[in-house]
Coordinates of N, CA, C and O in Angstrom, one line a residue:
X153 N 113.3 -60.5 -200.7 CA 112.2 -60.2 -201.7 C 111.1 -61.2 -201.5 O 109.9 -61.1 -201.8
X154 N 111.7 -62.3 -201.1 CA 110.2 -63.2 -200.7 C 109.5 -63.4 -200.1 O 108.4 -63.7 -200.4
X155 N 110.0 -63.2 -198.8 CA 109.0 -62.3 -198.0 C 108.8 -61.6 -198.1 O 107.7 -61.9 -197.5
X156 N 108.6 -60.4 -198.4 CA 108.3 -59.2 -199.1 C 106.6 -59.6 -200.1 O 105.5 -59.2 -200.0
X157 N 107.4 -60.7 -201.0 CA 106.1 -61.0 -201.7 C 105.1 -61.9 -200.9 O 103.9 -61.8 -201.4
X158 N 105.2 -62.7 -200.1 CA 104.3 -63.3 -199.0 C 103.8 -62.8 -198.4 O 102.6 -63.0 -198.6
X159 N 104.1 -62.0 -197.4 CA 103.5 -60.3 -196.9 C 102.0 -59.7 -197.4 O 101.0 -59.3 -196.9
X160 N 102.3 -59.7 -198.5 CA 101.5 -58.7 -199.7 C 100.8 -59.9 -200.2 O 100.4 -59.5 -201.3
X161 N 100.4 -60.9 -200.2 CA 99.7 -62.3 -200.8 C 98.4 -61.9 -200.1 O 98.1 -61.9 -198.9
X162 N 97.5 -61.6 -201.4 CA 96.2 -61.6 -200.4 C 95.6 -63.3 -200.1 O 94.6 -63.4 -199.4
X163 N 96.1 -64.0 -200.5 CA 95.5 -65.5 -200.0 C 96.1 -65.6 -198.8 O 95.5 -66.6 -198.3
X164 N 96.9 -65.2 -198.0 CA 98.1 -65.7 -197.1 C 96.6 -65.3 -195.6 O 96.5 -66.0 -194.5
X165 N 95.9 -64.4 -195.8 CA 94.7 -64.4 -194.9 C 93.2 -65.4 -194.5 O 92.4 -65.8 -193.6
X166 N 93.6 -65.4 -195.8 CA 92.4 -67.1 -195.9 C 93.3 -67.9 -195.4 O 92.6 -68.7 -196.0
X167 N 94.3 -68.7 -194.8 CA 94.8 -69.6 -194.0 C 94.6 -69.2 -192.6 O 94.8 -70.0 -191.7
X168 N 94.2 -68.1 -192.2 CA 94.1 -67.4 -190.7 C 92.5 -68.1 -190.8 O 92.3 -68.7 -189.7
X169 N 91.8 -68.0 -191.3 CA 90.3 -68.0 -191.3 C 89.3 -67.1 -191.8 O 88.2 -67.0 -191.4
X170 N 89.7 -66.5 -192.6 CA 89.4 -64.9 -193.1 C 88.9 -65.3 -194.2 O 89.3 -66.3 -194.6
X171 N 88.1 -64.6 -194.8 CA 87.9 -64.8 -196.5 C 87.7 -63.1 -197.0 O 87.8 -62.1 -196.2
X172 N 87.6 -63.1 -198.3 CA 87.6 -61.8 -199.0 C 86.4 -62.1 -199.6 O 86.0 -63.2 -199.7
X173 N 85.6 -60.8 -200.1 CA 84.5 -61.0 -201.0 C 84.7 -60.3 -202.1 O 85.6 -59.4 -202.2
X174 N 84.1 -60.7 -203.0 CA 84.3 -60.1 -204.5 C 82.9 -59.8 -205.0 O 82.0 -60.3 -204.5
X175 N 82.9 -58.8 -206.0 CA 81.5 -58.5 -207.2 C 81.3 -60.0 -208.0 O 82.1 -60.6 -208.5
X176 N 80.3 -60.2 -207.9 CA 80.0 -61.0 -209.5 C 79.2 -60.2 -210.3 O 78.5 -59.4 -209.7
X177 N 79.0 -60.4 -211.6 CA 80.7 -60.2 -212.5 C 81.6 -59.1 -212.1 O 81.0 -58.1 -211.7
X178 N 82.8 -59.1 -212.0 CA 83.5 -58.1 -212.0 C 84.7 -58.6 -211.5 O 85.8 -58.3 -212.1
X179 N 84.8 -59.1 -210.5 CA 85.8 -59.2 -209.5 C 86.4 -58.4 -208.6 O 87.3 -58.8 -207.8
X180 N 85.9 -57.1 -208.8 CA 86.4 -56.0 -207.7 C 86.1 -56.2 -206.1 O 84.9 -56.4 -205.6
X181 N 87.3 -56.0 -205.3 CA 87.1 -56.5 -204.1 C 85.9 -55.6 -203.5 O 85.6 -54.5 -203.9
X182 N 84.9 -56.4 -202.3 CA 83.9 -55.5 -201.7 C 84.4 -55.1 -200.2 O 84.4 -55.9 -199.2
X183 N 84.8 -53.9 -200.1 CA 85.3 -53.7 -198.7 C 84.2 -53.4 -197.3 O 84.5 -53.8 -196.2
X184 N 82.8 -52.6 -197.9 CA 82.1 -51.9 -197.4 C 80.5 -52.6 -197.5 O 80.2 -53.2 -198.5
X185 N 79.7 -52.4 -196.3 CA 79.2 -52.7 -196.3 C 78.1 -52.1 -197.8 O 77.6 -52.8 -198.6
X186 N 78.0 -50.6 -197.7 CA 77.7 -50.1 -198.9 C 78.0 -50.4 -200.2 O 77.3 -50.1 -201.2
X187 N 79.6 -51.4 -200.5 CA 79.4 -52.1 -201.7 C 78.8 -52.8 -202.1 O 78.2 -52.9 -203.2
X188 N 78.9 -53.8 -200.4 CA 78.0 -55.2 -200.8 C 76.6 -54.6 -201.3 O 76.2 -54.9 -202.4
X189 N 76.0 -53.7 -200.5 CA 74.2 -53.4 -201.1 C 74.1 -53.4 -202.8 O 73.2 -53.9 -203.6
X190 N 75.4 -52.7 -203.0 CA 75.2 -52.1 -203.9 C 75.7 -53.6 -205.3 O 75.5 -53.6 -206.5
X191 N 76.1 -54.2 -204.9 CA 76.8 -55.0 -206.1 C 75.5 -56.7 -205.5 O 75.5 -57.7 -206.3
X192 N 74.9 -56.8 -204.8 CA 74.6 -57.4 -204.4 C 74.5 -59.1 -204.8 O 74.0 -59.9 -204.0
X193 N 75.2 -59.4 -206.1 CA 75.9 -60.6 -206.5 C 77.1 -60.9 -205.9 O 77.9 -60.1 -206.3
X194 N 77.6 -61.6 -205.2 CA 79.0 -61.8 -204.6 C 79.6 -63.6 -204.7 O 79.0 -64.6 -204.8
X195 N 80.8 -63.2 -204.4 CA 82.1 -64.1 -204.3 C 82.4 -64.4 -203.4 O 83.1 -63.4 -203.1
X196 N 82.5 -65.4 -202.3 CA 83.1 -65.5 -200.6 C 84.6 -66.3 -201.2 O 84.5 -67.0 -202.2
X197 N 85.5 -66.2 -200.6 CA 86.5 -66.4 -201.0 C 87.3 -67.1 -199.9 O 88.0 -66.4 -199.2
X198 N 87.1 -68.3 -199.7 CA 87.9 -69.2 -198.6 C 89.4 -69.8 -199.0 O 90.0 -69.9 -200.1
X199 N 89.8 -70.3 -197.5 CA 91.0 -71.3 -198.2 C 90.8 -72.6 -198.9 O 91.6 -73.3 -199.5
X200 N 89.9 -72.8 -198.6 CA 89.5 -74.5 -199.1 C 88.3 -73.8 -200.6 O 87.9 -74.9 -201.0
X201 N 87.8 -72.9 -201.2 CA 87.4 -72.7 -202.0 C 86.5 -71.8 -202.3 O 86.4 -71.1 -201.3
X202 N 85.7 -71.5 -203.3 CA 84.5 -70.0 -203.4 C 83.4 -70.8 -203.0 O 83.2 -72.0 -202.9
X203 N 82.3 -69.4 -202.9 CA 80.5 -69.7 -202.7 C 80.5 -68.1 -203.2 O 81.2 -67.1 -203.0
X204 N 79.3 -68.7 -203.8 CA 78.6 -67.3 -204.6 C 77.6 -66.9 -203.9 O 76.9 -67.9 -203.5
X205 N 77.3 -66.0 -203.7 CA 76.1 -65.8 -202.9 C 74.9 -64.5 -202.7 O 75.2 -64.1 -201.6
X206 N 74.3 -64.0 -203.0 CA 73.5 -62.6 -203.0 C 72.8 -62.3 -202.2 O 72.6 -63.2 -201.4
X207 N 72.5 -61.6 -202.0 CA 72.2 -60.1 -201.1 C 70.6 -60.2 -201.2 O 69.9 -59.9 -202.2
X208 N 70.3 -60.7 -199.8 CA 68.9 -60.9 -199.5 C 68.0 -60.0 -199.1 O 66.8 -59.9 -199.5
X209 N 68.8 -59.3 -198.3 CA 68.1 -57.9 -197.8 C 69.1 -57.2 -197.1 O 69.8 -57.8 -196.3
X210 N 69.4 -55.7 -197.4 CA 69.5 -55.2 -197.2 C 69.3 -54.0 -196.3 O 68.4 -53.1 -196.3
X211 N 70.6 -54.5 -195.3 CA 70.3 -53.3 -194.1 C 69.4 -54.2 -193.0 O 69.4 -53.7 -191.8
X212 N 68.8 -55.3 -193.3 CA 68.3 -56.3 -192.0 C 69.3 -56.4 -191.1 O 70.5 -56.2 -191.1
X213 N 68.1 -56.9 -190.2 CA 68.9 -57.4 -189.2 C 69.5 -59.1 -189.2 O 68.9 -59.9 -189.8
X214 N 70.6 -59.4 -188.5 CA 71.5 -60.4 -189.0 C 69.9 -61.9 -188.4 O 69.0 -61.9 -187.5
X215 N 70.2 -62.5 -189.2 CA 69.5 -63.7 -188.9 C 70.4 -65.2 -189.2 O 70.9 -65.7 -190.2
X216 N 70.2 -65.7 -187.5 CA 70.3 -66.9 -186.9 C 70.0 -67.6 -186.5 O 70.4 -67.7 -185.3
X217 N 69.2 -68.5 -186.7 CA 68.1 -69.1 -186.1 C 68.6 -70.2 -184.5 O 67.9 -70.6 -183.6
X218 N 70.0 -70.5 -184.9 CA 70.8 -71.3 -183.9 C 70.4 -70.4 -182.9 O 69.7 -71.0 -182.2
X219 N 70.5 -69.3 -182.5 CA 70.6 -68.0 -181.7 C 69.4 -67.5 -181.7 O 68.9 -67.1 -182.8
X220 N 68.6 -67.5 -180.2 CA 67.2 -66.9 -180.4 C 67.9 -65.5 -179.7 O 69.0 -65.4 -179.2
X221 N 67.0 -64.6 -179.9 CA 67.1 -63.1 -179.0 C 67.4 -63.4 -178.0 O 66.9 -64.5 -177.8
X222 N 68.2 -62.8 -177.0 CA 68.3 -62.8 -175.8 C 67.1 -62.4 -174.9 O 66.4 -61.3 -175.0
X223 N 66.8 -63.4 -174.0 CA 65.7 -62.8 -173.4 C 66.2 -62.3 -171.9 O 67.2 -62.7 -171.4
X224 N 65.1 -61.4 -171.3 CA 65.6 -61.0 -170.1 C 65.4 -61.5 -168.9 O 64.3 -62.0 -168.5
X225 N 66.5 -61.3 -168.3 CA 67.0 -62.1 -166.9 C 66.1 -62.0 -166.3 O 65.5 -60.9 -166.1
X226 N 65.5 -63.6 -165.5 CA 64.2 -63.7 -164.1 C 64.8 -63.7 -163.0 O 64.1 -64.1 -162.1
X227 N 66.6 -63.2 -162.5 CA 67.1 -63.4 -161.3 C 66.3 -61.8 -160.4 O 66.5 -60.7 -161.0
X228 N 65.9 -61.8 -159.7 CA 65.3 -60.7 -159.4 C 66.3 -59.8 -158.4 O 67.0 -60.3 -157.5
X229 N 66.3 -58.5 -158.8 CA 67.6 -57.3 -158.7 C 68.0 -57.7 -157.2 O 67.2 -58.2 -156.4
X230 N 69.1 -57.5 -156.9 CA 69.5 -57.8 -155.7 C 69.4 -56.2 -154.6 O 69.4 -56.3 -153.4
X231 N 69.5 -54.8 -155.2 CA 69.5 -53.2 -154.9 C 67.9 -53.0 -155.1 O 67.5 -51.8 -155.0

């Protein structure tokens, strides 16, 4: 049975590196990207602890600034 109940532990994924997100207020888990739009207050849910966080824009594109676009290759075609 106890394994059984460890199994089914939704924290036992946050030790992998994973986190869960939640509504603020509410607590209902967000599975989809369409929740997050839609609840756009949220919960990040780590092993070492939460961050609250909201919904900047929706439907952008991801932004990294560490990461410029890939630019295109100057080796010239070899065909």
């Amino acid at each position: 049975m106890g394994r059984l109940l460890e199994s089914v532990n939704p924290e036992k994924p946050l030790e992998r590196g994973y986190a869960w997100v939640a509504t603020r207020p509410g607590g209902e888990v967000v599975g989809t990207a369409d929740a997050a739009r839609t609840a756009a207050a949220m919960t990040l849910h780590f092993r070492d602890g939460t961050v609250d966080v909201r919904l900047e824009r929706a439907g952008a594109k991801s932004h990294n600034p560490a990461m410029p676009p890939a630019a295109k290759p100057t080796q010239p075609e070899l065909f």
